XYZ file of C-alpha atoms in Angstrom:
569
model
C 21.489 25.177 75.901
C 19.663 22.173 75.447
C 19.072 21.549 79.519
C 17.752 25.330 79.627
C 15.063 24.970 77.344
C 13.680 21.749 78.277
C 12.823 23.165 81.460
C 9.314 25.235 81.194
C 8.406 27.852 83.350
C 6.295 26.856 86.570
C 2.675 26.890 85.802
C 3.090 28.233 82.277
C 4.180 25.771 80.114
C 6.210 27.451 77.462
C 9.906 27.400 77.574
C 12.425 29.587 76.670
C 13.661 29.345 73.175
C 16.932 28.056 73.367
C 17.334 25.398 70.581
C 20.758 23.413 69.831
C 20.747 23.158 66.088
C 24.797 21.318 65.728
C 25.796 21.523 62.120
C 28.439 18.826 61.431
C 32.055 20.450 59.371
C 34.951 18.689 58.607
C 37.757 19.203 61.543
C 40.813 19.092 58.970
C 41.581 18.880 55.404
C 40.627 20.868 52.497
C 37.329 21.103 53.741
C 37.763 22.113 57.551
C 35.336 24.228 58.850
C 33.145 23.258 55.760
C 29.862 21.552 55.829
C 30.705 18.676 53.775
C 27.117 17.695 53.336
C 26.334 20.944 51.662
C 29.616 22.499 50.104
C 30.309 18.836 47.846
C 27.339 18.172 46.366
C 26.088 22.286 45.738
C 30.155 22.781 43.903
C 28.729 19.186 41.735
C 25.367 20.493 40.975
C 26.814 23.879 39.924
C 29.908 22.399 38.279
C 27.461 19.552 36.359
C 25.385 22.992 35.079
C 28.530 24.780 33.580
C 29.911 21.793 31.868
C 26.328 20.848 30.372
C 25.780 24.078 29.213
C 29.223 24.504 28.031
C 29.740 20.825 26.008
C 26.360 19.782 25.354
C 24.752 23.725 24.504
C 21.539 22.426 22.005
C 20.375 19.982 24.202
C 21.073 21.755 27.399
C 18.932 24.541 25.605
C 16.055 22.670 24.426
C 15.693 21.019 27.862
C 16.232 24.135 29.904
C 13.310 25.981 27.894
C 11.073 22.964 28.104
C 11.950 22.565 31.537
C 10.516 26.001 32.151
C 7.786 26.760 30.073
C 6.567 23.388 32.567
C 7.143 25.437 35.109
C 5.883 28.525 34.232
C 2.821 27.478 33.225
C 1.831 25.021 36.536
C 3.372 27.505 38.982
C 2.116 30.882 38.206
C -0.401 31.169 40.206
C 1.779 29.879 43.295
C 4.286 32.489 42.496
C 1.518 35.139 42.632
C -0.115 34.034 45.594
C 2.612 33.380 47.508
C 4.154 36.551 46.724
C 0.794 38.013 48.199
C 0.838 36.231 51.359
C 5.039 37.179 51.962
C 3.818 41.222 52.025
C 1.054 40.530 53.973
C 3.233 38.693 56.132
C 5.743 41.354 56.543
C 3.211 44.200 56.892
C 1.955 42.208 59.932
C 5.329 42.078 61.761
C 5.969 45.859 61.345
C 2.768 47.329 62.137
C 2.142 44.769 65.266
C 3.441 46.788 68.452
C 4.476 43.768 70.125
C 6.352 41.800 67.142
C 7.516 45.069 66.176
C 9.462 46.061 69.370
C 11.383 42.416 69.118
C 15.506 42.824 68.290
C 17.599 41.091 65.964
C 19.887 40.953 69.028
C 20.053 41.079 72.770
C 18.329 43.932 74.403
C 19.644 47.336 73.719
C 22.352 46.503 71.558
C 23.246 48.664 69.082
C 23.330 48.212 64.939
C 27.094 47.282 63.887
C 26.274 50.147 60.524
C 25.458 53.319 60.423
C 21.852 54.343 58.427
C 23.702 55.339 55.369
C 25.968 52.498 55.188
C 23.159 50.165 55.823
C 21.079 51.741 53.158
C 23.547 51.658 50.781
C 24.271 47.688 51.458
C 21.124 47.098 50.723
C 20.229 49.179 47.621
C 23.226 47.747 46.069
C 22.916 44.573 47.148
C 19.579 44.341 46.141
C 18.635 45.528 42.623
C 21.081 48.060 41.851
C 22.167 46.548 38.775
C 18.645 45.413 37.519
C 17.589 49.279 38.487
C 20.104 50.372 36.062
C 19.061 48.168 33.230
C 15.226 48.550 33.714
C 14.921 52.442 34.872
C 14.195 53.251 31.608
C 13.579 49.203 29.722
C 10.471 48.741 31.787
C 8.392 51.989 31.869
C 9.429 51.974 28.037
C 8.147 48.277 27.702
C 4.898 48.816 29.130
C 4.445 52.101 27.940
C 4.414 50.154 24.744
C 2.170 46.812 26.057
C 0.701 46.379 28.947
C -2.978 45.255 30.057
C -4.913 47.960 29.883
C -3.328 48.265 26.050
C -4.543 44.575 25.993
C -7.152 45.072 26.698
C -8.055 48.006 24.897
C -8.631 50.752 27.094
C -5.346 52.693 25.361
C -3.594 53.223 22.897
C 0.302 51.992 22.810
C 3.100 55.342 23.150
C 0.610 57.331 24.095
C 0.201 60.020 26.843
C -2.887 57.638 28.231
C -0.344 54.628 28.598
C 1.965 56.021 30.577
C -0.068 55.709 34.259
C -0.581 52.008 33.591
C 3.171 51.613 32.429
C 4.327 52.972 35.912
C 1.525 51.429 38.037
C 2.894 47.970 37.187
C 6.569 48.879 37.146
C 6.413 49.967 40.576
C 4.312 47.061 40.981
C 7.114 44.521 39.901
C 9.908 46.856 41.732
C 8.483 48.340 45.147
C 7.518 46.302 48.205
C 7.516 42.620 47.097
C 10.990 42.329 45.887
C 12.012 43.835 49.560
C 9.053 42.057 51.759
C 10.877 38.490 50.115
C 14.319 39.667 51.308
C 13.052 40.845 54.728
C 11.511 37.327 55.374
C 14.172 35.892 54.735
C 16.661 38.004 56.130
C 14.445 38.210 59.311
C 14.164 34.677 59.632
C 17.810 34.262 59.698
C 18.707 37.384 61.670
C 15.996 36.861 64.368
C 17.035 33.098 65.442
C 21.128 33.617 64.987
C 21.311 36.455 66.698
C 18.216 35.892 69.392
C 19.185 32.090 70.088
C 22.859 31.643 68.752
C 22.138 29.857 66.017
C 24.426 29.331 63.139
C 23.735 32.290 60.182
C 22.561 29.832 57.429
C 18.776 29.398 55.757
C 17.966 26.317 57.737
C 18.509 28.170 60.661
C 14.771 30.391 59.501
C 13.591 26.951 60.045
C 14.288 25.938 63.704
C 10.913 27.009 65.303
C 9.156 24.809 63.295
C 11.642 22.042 62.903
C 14.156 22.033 65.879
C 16.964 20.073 66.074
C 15.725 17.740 63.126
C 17.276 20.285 60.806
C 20.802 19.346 61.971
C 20.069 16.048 59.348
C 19.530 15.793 55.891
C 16.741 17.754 55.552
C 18.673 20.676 56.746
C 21.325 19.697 54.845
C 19.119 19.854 51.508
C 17.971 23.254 52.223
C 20.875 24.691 52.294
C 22.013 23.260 49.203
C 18.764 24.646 47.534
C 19.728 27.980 48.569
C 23.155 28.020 47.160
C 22.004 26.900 43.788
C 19.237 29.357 44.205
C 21.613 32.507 45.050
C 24.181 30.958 42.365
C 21.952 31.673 39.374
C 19.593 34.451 40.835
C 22.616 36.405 41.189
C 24.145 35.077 37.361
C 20.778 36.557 36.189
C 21.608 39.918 37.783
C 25.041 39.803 36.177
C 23.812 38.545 33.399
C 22.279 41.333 32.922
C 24.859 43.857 34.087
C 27.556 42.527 31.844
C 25.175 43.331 28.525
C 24.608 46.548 29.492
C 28.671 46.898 30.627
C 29.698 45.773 26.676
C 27.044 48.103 25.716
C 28.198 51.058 27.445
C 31.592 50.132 26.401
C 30.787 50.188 22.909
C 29.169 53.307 23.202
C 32.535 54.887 24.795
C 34.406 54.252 21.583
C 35.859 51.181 22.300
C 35.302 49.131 19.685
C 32.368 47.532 17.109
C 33.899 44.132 18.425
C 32.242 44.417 21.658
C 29.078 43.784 19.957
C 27.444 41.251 17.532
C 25.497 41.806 14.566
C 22.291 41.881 16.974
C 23.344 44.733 18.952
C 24.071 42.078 22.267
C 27.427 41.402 23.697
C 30.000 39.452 21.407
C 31.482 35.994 22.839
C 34.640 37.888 23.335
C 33.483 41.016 25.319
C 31.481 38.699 27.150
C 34.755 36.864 28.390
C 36.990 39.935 28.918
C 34.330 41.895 31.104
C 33.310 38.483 33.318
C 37.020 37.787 33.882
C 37.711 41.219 34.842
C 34.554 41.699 36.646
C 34.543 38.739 38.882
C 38.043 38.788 39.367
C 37.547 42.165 40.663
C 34.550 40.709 42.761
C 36.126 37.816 44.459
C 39.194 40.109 45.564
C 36.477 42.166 47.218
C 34.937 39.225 48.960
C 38.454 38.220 50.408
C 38.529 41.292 51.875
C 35.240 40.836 53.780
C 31.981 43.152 54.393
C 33.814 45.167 56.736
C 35.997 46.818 54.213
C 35.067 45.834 50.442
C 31.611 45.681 50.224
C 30.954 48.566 52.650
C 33.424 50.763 50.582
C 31.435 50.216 47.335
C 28.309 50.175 48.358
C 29.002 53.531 49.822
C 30.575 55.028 46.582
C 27.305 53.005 44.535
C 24.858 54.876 46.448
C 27.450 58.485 46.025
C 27.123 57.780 42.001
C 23.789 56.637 41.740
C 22.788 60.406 43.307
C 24.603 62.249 41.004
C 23.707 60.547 38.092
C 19.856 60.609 39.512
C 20.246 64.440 40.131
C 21.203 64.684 36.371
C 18.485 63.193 35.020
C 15.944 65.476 37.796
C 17.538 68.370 36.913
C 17.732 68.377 33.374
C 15.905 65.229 32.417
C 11.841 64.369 33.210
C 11.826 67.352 36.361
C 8.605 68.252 37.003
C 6.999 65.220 34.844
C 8.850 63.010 37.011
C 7.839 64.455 40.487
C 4.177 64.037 39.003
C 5.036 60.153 37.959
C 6.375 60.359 41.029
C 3.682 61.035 42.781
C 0.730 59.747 40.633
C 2.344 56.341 40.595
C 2.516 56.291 44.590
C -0.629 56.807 44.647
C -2.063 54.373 41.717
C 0.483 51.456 43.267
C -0.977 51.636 46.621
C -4.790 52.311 45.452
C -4.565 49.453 43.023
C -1.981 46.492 45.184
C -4.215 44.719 46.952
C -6.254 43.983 43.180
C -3.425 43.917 41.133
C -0.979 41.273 43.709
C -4.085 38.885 44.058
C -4.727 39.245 39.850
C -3.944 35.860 38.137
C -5.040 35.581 33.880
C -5.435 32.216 33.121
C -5.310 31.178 29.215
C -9.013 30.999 28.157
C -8.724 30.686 24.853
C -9.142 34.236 23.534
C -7.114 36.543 22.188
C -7.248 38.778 24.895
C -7.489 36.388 27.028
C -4.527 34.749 26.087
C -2.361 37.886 25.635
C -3.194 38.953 29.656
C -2.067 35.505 30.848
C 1.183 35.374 28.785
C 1.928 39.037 29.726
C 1.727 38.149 33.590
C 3.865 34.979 32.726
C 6.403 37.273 30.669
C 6.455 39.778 33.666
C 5.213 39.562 37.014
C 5.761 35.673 37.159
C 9.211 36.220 35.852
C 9.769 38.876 38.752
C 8.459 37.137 41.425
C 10.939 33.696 40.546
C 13.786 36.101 39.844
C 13.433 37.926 43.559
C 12.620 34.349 45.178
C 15.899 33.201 43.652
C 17.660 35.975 44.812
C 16.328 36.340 48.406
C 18.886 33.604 50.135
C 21.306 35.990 49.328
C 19.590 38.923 49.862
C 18.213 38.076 53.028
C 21.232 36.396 54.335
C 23.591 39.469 53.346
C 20.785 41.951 55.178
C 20.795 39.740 57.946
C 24.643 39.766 58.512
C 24.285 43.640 58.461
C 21.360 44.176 60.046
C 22.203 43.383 63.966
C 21.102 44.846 66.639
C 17.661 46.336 64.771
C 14.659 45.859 65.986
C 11.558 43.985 63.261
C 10.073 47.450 62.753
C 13.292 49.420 61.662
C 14.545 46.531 60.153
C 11.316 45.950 57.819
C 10.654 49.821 57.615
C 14.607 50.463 56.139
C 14.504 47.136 53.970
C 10.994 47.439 52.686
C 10.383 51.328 52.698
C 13.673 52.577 51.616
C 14.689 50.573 48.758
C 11.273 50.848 47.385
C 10.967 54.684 47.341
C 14.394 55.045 46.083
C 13.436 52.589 43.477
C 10.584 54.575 42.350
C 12.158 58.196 42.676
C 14.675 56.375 40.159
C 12.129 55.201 37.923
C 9.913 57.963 37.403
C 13.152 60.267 36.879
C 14.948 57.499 34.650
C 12.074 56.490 33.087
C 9.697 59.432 32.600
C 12.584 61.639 31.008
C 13.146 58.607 28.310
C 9.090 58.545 27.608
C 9.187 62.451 27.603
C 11.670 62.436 25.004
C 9.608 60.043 23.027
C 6.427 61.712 23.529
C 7.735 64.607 22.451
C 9.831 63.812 19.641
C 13.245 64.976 20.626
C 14.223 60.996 20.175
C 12.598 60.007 17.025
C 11.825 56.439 18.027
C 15.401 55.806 18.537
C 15.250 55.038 22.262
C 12.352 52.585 21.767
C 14.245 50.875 19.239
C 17.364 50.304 21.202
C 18.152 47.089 23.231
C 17.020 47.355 26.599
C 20.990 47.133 27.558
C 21.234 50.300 25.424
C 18.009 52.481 26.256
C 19.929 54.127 28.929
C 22.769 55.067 27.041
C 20.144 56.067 24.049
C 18.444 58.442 26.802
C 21.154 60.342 27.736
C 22.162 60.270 24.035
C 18.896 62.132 23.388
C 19.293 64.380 26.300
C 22.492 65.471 26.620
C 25.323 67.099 23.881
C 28.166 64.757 22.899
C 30.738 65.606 25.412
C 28.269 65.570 28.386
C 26.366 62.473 27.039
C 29.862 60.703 27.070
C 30.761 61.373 30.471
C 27.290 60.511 31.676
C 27.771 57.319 30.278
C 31.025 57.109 31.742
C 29.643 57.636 34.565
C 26.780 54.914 34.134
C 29.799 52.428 32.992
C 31.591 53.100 36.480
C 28.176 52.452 38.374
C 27.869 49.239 36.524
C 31.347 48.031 37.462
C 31.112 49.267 41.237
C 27.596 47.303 41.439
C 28.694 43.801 39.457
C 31.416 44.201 42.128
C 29.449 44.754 45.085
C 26.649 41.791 44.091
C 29.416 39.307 43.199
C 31.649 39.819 46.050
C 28.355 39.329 47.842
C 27.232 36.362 46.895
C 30.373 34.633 46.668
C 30.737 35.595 50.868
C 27.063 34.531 51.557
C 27.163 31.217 49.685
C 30.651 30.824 51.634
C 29.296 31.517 54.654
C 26.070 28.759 53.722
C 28.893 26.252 53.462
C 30.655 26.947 56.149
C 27.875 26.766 58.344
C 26.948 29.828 59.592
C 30.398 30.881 60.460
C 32.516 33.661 57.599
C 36.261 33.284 57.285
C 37.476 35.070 54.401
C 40.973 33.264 54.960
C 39.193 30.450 53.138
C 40.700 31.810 49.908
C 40.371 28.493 48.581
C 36.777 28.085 48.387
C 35.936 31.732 47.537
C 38.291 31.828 44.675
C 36.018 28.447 43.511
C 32.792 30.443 43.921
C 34.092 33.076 41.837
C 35.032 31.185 38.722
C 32.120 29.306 39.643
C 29.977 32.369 39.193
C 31.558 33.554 36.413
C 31.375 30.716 34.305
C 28.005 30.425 35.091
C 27.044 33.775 33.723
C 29.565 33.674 30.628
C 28.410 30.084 29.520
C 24.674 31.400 29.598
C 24.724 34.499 28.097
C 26.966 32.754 25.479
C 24.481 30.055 24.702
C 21.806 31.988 24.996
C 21.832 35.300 25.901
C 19.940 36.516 29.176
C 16.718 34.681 28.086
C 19.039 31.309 29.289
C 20.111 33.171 32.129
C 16.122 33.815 33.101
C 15.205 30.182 31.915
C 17.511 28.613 34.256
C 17.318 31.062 36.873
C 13.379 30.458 36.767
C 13.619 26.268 37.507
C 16.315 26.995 40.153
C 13.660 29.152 42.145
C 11.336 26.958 42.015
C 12.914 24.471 45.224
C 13.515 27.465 46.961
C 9.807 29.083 46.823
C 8.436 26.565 49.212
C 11.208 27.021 51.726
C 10.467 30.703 51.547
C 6.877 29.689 52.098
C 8.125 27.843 55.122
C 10.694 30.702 56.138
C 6.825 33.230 56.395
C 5.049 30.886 58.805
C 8.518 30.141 60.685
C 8.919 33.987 61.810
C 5.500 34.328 62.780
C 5.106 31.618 65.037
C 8.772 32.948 66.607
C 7.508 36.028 66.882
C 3.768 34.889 68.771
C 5.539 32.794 71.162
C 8.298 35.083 71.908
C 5.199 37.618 72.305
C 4.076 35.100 74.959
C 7.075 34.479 76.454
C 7.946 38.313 77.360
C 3.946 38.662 78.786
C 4.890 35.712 80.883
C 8.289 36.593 81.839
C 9.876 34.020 80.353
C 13.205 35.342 79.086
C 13.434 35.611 74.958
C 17.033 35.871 74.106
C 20.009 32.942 74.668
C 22.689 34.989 75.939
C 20.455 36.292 78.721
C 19.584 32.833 80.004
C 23.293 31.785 79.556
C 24.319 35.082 81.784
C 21.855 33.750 84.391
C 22.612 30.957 84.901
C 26.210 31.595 84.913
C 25.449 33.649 88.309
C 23.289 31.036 89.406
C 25.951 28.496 89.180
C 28.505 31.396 90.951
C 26.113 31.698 93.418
């Protein structure tokens, strides 16, 4: 392809965008079809991780925490900034006509999913687990501290606390989560599918690097991603597995499931990763086609049912008024609130905004970085054949509205309960892995409440499942290159235990705060290649603009089809 682009168009200048972007994999061995460069030293850096964390734990966790609160503190106002510039970023793409109308694809072909399958890859994919554990944790935290409580303009569990509580959890879980995955997914999808490039992050990077990313520094972005995805997704887990043990516990199966602080016990923590993961990495064997699709179609079944319970006879009415409120607050106060940094100015109040943001926002922002490779690679690989508009409307729109249907009904029955006394203080005092299962405690009798937490025990399993077997096929797929072969049992079986131990030697040393602290210096590499990723899409998408006024063609195959007949001719 490399002949065909070098030639430019008579009297315009601009060439078609066919790119050769060769990455190098091993031709036989154990490693065949692997990227050597990549797959070697990401299985060290993860396997050096476990084994610190597992045989050195104090100073692994002294480091780790000074490591980040480093971070944290010189980076927060990158984080919120950049996460600013990646919606803006997307918003432009959609609403453009021109950039808009562009296909992740050649012209008229047709998306391999159907809508509802594709939704419900990407819901589940994307927070389904973290929706579960924060649908009712995070309007309940803010509804008990949050800035305007800061700063004094109300009162903590109070009816006047609960706008601000959902204006910044929809602020933390509607568009800039999705806009990061888009980006990145986009910037995969468009080039891979547009100019037959290979379906791996450095690929986002050709139209601004070319060829050069065939080298090294291809080579170490890659590598940055699948560190990245490893513990953005052990976070996610991390998370998931608490609130697993939890529901567990709260099914009758045993005290030993938890420790004296109410948190998974060392040995729960074992049992449900091995039988989790295990479950997981048989599911990636079997590939997207089959696994994945299968459970993220019965996630998105359960997560309606249990979503109808809680608007029937949970918040209702209070919760289409959140509902709707909060719509409206988010979008009258996002352009204020995603350009808002608190610095530390040596006040009290002062002090307590910054260290909220840091807590929160800064948190989110490094947790959805970390997870976008394999976000955005996993909606790229299902996303072909869309064009930038549907694409960013369904990744963006979707998600986030179902996000915030699911909070305001989650969420607003548990506050409803506690504003009104029903639940005594008793969800608010629960661990956030329990406030769910303390909800429908509250609001349902003892048989119902246990089969609604049956029910939330299932959706747990079905979405570790689907985000494990998910990651462990995209970070495959990074090291392979571009190209998935889930006959590679080898190498996804590592991933797995990989991934596992990962989560189970955190939350054991730690708890999810080691999870977050580790999952928060990880993100860090990959923030400026997301950074990178933004102004890589829009300059394909301007000179692709340019080339269709022009009549240059846009997409690889078409060239390669004409000048096939050219030749036959």
């Amino acid at each position: 392809m490399t002949d065909i682009a070098a030639k430019p168009e008579p009297g315009e200048g601009i060439s078609p965008p066919c790119t050769d972007l060769p990455v190098a994999t091993a031709e036989s061995g154990f490693y065949r079809g692997f990227n050597v460069h990549v797959t070697i030293p990401g299985k060290i850096i993860v396997s050096a991780l476990i084994a610190w964390v597992v045989f050195f734990p104090t100073q692994a966790s002294d480091t780790l925490t000074l490591a980040n609160t480093a971070i944290i503190g010189a980076f927060a106002g990158w984080y919120v900034y950049l996460v600013a510039f990646l919606m803006l970023v997307t918003l432009l793409l959609a609403v453009i006509p021109q950039s808009g109308s562009l296909r992740l694809g050649a012209p008229g072909e047709e998306p391999e999913f159907g809508l509802f399958s594709w939704f419900a890859m990407l819901f589940g994919a994307g927070i389904g687990i973290g929706m579960l554990t924060y649908s009712t944790g995070e309007p309940l935290a803010h509804f008990q501290n949050n800035p305007d409580i800061i700063r004094g303009l109300v009162d903590p569990v109070s009816a006047e606390a609960v706008r601000p509580a959902f204006i910044w959890t929809f602020i933390h879980w509607g568009f800039a989560p999705w806009a990061i995955y888009a980006l990145v997914g986009l910037g995969v999808g468009y080039v891979s599918y547009r100019r037959g490039l290979p379906l791996t992050i450095r690929s986002a990077l050709s139209p601004l690097f070319g060829a050069r990313l065939s080298g090294l520094v291809g080579h170490l972005i890659d590598i940055v991603a699948v560190v990245a995805t490893i513990l953005g997704v052990a976070v996610t887990l991390g998370f998931g597995v608490e609130q697993f043990v939890v529901g567990l516990n709260r099914l009758g199966f045993g005290d030993w499931l938890l420790n004296a602080e109410g948190t998974a016990s060392t040995t729960a923590i074992i049992i449900a990763v091995v039988l989790l993961v295990g479950a997981s990495t048989f599911s990636a064997l079997s590939g997207v086609g089959r696994g994945i699709k299968w459970l993220s179609n019965l996630n998105m079944g359960l997560s309606f049912l249990l979503l109808s319970v809680f608007a029937i006879f949970g918040a209702g009415f209070l919760g289409l008024e959140l509902l709707g409120v909060g719509l409206f607050d988010y979008l009258r106060t996002l352009p204020q609130t995603a350009l808002t940094l608190w610095r530390p100015d040596g006040t009290e109040g002062g002090d307590a905004l910054a260290q909220w943001q840091l807590d929160w926002s800064v948190f989110y922002w490094a947790w959805w970085i970390a997870f976008a490779p394999f976000v955005g690679m996993f909606i790229a690989r299902v996303s072909r054949g869309r064009t930038i508009r549907e694409f960013v409307l369904g990744v963006v729109l979707v998600p986030s509205l179902m996000g915030f249907i699911w909070m305001a009904f989650v969420g607003g029955t548990a506050i409803q309960l506690e504003l009104g006394g029903q639940a005594a203080g008793s969800i608010l005092s629960a661990n956030i892995s329990d406030q769910l299962f303390a909800t429908l405690s509250v609001l349902m009798d003892g048989p119902f409440a246990y089969l609604l937490s049956g029910l939330v025990v299932l959706l747990l399993m079905t979405h570790l499942i689907t985000s494990s077997d998910s990651a462990i096929l995209i970070v495959n797929t990074i090291n392979g290159a571009g190209e998935d072969d889930s006959d590679r049992r080898r190498h996804i079986l590592f991933w797995g235990v990989a991934l596992g131990l990962v989560v189970a030697s955190m939350l054991i040393l730690g708890g999810i705060e080691a999870l977050q602290i580790t999952m928060i210096i990880g993100a860090l590499p990959f923030s400026f290649v997301v950074a990178l990723i933004a102004i890589s899409v829009l300059k394909a998408a301007v000179w692709d603009i340019r080339r269709k006024r022009q009549g240059v063609p846009t997409h690889c195959e078409t060239i390669l089809e004409t000048q096939r007949l050219n030749e036959r001719g």
